[in-house]
Short mmCIF file of C-alpha atoms in Angstrom, two decimals:
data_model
loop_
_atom_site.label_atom_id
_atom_site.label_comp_id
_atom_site.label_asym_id
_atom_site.label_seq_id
_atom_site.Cartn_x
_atom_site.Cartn_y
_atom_site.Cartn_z
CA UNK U 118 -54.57 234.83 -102.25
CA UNK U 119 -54.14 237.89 -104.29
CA UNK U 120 -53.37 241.00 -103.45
CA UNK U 121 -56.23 242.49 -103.51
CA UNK U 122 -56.84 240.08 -100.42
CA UNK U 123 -53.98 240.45 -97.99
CA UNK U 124 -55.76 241.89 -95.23
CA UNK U 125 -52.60 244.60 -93.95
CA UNK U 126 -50.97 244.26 -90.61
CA UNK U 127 -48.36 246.76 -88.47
CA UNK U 128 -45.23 246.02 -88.71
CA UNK U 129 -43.36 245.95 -84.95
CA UNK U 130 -39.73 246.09 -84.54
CA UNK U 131 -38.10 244.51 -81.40
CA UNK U 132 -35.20 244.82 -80.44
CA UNK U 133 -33.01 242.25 -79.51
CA UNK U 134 -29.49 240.38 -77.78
CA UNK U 135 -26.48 239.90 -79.24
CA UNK U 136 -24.66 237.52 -77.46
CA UNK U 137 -22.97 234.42 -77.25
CA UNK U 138 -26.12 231.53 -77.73
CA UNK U 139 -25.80 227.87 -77.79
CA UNK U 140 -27.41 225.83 -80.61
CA UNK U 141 -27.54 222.20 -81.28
CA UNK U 142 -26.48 223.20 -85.17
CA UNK U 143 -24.27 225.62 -84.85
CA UNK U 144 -22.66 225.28 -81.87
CA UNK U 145 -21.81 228.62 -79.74
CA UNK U 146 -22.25 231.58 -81.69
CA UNK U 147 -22.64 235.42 -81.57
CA UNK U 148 -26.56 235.45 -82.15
CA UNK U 149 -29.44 238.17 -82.52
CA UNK U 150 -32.75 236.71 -80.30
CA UNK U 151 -35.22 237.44 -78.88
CA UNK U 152 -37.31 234.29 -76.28
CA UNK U 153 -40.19 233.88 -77.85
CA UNK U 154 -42.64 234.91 -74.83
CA UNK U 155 -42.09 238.71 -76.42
CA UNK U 156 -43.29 237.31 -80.20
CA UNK U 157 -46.55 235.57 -79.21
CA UNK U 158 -48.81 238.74 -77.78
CA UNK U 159 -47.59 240.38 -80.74
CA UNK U 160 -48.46 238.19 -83.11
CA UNK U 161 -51.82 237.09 -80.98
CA UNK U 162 -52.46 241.38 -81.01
CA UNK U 163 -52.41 241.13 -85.28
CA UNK U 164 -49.00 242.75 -86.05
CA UNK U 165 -46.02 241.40 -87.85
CA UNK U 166 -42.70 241.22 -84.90
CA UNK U 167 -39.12 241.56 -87.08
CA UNK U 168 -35.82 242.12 -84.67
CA UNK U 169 -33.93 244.75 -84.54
CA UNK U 170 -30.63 243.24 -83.38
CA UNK U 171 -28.32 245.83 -82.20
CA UNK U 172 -26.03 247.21 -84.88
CA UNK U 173 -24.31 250.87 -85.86
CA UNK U 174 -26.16 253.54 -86.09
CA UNK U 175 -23.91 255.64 -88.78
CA UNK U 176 -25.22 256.64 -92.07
CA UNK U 177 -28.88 258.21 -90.59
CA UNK U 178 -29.62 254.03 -90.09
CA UNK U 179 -32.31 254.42 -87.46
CA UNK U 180 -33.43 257.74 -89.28
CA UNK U 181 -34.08 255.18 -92.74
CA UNK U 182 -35.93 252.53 -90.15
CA UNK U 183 -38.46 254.05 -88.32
CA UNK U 184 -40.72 255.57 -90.92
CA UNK U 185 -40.65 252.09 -91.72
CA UNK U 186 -41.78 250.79 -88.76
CA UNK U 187 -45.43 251.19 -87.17
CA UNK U 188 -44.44 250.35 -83.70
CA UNK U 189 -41.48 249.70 -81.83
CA UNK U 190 -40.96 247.44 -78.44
CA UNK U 191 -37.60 247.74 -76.44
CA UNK U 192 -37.49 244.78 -74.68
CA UNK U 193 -35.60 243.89 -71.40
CA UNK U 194 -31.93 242.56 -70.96
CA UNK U 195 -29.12 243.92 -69.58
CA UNK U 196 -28.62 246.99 -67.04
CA UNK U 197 -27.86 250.18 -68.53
CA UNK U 198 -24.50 251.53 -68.99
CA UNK U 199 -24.42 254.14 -65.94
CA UNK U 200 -21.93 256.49 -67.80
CA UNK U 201 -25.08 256.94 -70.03
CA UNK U 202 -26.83 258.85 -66.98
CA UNK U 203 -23.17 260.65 -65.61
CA UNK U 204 -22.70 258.06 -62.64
CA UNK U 205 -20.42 255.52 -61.55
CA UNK U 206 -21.11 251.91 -61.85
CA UNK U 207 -22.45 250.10 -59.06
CA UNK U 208 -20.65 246.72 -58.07
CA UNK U 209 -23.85 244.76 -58.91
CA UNK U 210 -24.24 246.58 -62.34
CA UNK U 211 -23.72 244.13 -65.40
CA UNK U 212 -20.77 244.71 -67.34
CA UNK U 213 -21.93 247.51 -69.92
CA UNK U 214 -22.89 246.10 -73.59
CA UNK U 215 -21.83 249.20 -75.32
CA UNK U 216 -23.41 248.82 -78.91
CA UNK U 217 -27.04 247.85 -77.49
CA UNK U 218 -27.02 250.61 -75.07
CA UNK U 219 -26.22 252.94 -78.12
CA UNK U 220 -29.11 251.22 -80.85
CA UNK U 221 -31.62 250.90 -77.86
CA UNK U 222 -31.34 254.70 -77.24
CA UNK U 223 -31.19 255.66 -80.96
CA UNK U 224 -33.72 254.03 -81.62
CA UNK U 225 -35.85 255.33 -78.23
CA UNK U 226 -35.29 258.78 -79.17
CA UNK U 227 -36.04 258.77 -82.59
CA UNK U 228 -39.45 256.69 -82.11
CA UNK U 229 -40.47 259.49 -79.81
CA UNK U 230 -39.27 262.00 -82.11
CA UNK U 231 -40.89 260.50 -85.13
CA UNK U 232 -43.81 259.55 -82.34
CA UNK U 233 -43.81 255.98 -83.43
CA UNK U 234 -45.56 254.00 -80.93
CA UNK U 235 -43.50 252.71 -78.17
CA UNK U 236 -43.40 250.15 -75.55
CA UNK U 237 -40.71 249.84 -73.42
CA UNK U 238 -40.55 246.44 -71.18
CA UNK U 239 -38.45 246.01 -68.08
CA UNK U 240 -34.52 247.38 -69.81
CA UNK U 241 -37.07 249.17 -71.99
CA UNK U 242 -38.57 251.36 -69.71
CA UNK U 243 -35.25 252.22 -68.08
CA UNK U 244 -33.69 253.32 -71.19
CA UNK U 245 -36.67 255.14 -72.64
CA UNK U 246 -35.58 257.18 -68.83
CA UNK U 247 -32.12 257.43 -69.66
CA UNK U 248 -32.56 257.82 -73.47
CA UNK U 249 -34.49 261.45 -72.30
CA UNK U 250 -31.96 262.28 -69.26
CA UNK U 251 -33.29 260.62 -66.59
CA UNK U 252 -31.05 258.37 -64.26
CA UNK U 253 -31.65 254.90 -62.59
CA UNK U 254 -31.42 253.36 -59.12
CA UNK U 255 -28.60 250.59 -59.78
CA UNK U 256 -29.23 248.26 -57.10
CA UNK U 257 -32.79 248.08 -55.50
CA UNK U 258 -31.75 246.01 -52.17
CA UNK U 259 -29.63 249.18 -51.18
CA UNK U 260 -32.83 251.24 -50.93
CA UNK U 261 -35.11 248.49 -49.46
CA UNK U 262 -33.25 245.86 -47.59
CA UNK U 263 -34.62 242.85 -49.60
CA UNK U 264 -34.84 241.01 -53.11
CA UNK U 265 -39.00 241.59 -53.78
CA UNK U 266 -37.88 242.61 -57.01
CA UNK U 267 -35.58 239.79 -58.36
CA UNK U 268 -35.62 236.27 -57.22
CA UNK U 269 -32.71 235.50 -58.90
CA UNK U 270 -32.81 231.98 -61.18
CA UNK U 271 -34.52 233.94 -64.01
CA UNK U 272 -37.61 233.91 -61.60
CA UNK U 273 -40.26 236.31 -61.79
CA UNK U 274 -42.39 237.90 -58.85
CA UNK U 275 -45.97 239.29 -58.89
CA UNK U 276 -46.11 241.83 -57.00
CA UNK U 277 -49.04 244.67 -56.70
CA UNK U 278 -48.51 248.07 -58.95
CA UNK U 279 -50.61 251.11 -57.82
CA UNK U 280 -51.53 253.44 -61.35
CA UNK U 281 -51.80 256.70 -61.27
CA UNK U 282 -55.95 257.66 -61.92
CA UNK U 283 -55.65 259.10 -65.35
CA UNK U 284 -53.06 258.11 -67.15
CA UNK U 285 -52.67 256.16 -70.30
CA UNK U 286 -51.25 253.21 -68.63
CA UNK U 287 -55.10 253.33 -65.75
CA UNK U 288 -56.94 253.86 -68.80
CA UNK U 289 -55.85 250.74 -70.68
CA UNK U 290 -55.67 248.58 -68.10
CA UNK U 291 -58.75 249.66 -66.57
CA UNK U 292 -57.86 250.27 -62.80
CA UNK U 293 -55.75 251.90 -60.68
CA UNK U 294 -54.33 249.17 -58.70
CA UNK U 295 -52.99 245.59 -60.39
CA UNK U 296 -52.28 243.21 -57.54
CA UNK U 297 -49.67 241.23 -59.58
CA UNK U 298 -47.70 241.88 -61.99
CA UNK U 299 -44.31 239.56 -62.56
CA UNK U 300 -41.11 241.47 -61.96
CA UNK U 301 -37.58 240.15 -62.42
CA UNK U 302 -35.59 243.86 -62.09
CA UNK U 303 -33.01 245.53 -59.46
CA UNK U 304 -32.59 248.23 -61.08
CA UNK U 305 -35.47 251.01 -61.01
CA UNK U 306 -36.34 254.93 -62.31
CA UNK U 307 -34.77 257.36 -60.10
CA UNK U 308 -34.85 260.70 -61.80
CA UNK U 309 -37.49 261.44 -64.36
CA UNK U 310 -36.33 261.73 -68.07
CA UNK U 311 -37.69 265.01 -69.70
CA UNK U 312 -41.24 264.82 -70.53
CA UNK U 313 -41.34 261.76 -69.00
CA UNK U 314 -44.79 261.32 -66.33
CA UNK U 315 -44.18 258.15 -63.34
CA UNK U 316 -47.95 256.65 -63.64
CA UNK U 317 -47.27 253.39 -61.36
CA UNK U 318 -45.19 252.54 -58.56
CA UNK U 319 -44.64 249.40 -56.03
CA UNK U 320 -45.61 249.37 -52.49
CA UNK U 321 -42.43 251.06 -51.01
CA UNK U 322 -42.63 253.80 -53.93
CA UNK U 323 -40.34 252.51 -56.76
CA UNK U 324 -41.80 253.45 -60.28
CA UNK U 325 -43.11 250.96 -62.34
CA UNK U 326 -44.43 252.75 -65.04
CA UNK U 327 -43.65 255.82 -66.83
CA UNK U 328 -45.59 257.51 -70.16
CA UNK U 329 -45.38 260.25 -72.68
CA UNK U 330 -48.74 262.03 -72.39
CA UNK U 331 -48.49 263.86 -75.67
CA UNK U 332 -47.36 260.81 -77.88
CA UNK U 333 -49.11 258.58 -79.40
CA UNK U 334 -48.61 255.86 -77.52
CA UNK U 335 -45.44 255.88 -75.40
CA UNK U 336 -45.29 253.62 -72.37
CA UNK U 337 -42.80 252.05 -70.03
CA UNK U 338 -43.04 249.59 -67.55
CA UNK U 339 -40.46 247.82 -65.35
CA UNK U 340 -42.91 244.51 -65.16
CA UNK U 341 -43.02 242.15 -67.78
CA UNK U 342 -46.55 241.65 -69.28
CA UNK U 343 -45.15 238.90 -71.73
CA UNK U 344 -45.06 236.79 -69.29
CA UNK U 345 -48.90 237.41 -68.16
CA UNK U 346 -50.53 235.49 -71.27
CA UNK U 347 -53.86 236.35 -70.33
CA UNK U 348 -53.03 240.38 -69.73
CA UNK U 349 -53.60 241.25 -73.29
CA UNK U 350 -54.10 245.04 -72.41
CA UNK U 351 -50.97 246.68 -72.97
CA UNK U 352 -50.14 244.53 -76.25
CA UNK U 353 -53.55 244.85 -77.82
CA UNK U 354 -53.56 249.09 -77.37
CA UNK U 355 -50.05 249.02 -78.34
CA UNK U 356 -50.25 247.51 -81.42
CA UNK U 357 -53.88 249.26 -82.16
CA UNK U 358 -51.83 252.21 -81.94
CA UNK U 359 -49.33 250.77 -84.58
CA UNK U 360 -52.32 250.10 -86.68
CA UNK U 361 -53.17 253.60 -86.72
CA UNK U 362 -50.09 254.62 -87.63
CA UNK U 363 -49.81 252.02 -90.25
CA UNK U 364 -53.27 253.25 -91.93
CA UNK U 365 -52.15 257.32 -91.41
CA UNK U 366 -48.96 256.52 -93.35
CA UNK U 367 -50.66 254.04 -96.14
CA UNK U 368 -53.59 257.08 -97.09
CA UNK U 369 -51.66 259.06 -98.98
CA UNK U 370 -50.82 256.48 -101.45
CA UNK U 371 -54.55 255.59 -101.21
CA UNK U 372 -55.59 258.43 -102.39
CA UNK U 373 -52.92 259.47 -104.84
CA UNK U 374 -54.39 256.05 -106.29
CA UNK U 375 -58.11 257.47 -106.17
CA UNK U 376 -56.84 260.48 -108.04
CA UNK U 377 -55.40 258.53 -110.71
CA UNK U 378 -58.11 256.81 -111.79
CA UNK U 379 -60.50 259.52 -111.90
CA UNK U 380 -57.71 261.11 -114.95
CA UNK U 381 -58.06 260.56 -118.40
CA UNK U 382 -56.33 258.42 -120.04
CA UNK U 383 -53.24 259.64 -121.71
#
């Protein structure tokens, strides 16, 4: 194939873990990953995934990354460090992990600065919250009574979302009402991050969606639509979105290139 050929795809960072990961070749190790459920609607949407393990963000790093970058997903993982949002931690909040807390939210704000296209999943949606100064609910079951929202055993639960009529996140998926969509969360958005709009919430009133009206695409949701394989929605607009992003930032050189060959040779 020659270059003239390669039809062009958006590029979409992930980020990822960095933990401790067993492997039949190597044995325990420290490891950036990422399961693979969060690759494959990426991939099946027409963009490129690469992971953005956590890492330092000295030097203007996440500054030099983005414009390189047509989309970004923060995916889910671990709660939150509470000091992030000025409160105490709850005794069911996990241990902080200090250095993804601080990429995630670099990387949050600067995506919405830069308004790269953003999907936050689950951990994502909560930090894009906490990344603009919201706070979180730590532990759901204090405000409830009961475990709807995480069956424990890595388990997820479909549960019905109300959308608000409207918003991005009723527009793409088509309705106001989805009548299951698999959670596995016990943490939740209590106070609204600055600009941030709640456009879906559970039965007893916890959000479970928040957007960024005057992005380009910037969406949160505490469900986990990678593990929906035939709920394309959210994926397919997201990564449209990259695409457009992808073509604004490829037509300058496109035309610079035009220019130059309408000039005489030297």
């Amino acid at each position: 194939m020659t270059p003239s050929e390669v039809i062009p795809r958006p590029v979409v960072g992930l980020t990822s873990y960095l933990d401790p990961a067993v492997t039949e070749g190597c044995g325990t190790v420290e490891a950036a990953f990422l399961p693979s459920n969060y690759l494959a609607p990426v991939l099946a949407a027409g963009a490129i995934p690469v992971l953005l393990p956590p890492q330092g963000t000295d030097g203007g790093v996440v500054e030099q990354l983005l414009p390189r970058l047509d989309g970004v997903i923060v995916v889910g993982g671990w709660d939150v460090d509470p000091a992030r949002y000025g409160a105490e931690p709850h005794a069911e909040t996990d241990d902080p992990h200090l250095l993804r807390d601080a990429w995630d939210i670099a990387v949050v704000r600067e995506a919405v600065r830069a308004d790269v296209p953003l999907l936050g999943i689950c951990r994502g949606e909560q930090t894009l919250n906490v990344a603009l100064g919201g706070s979180l609910h730590q532990h759901l079951p204090d405000l409830d009574g009961g475990v709807v929202y995480q069956l424990g055993d890595h388990r997820f639960n479909p549960i019905p979302v109300d959308l608000r009529p409207g918003s991005r996140v009723a527009q793409l998926m088509g309705a106001t009402r989805l009548d299951a969509v698999p959670v596995s969360h016990h943490q939740a958005v209590d106070r609204l991050g600055t600009g941030l709009l709640a456009s879906a919430w559970s039965a007893d009133g916890v959000v479970e969606a928040v957007e960024l009206p005057h992005n380009r695409f910037c969406i949160g949701v505490q469900w986990h639509p990678e593990q929906s394989p035939t709920e394309t929605a959210l994926f397919d607009a997201f990564v449209q979105a990259a695409r457009e992003r992808q073509l604004a930032r490829s037509l300058p050189l496109h035309l610079d290139t035009a220019l130059a060959a309408t000039l005489p040779a030297s």
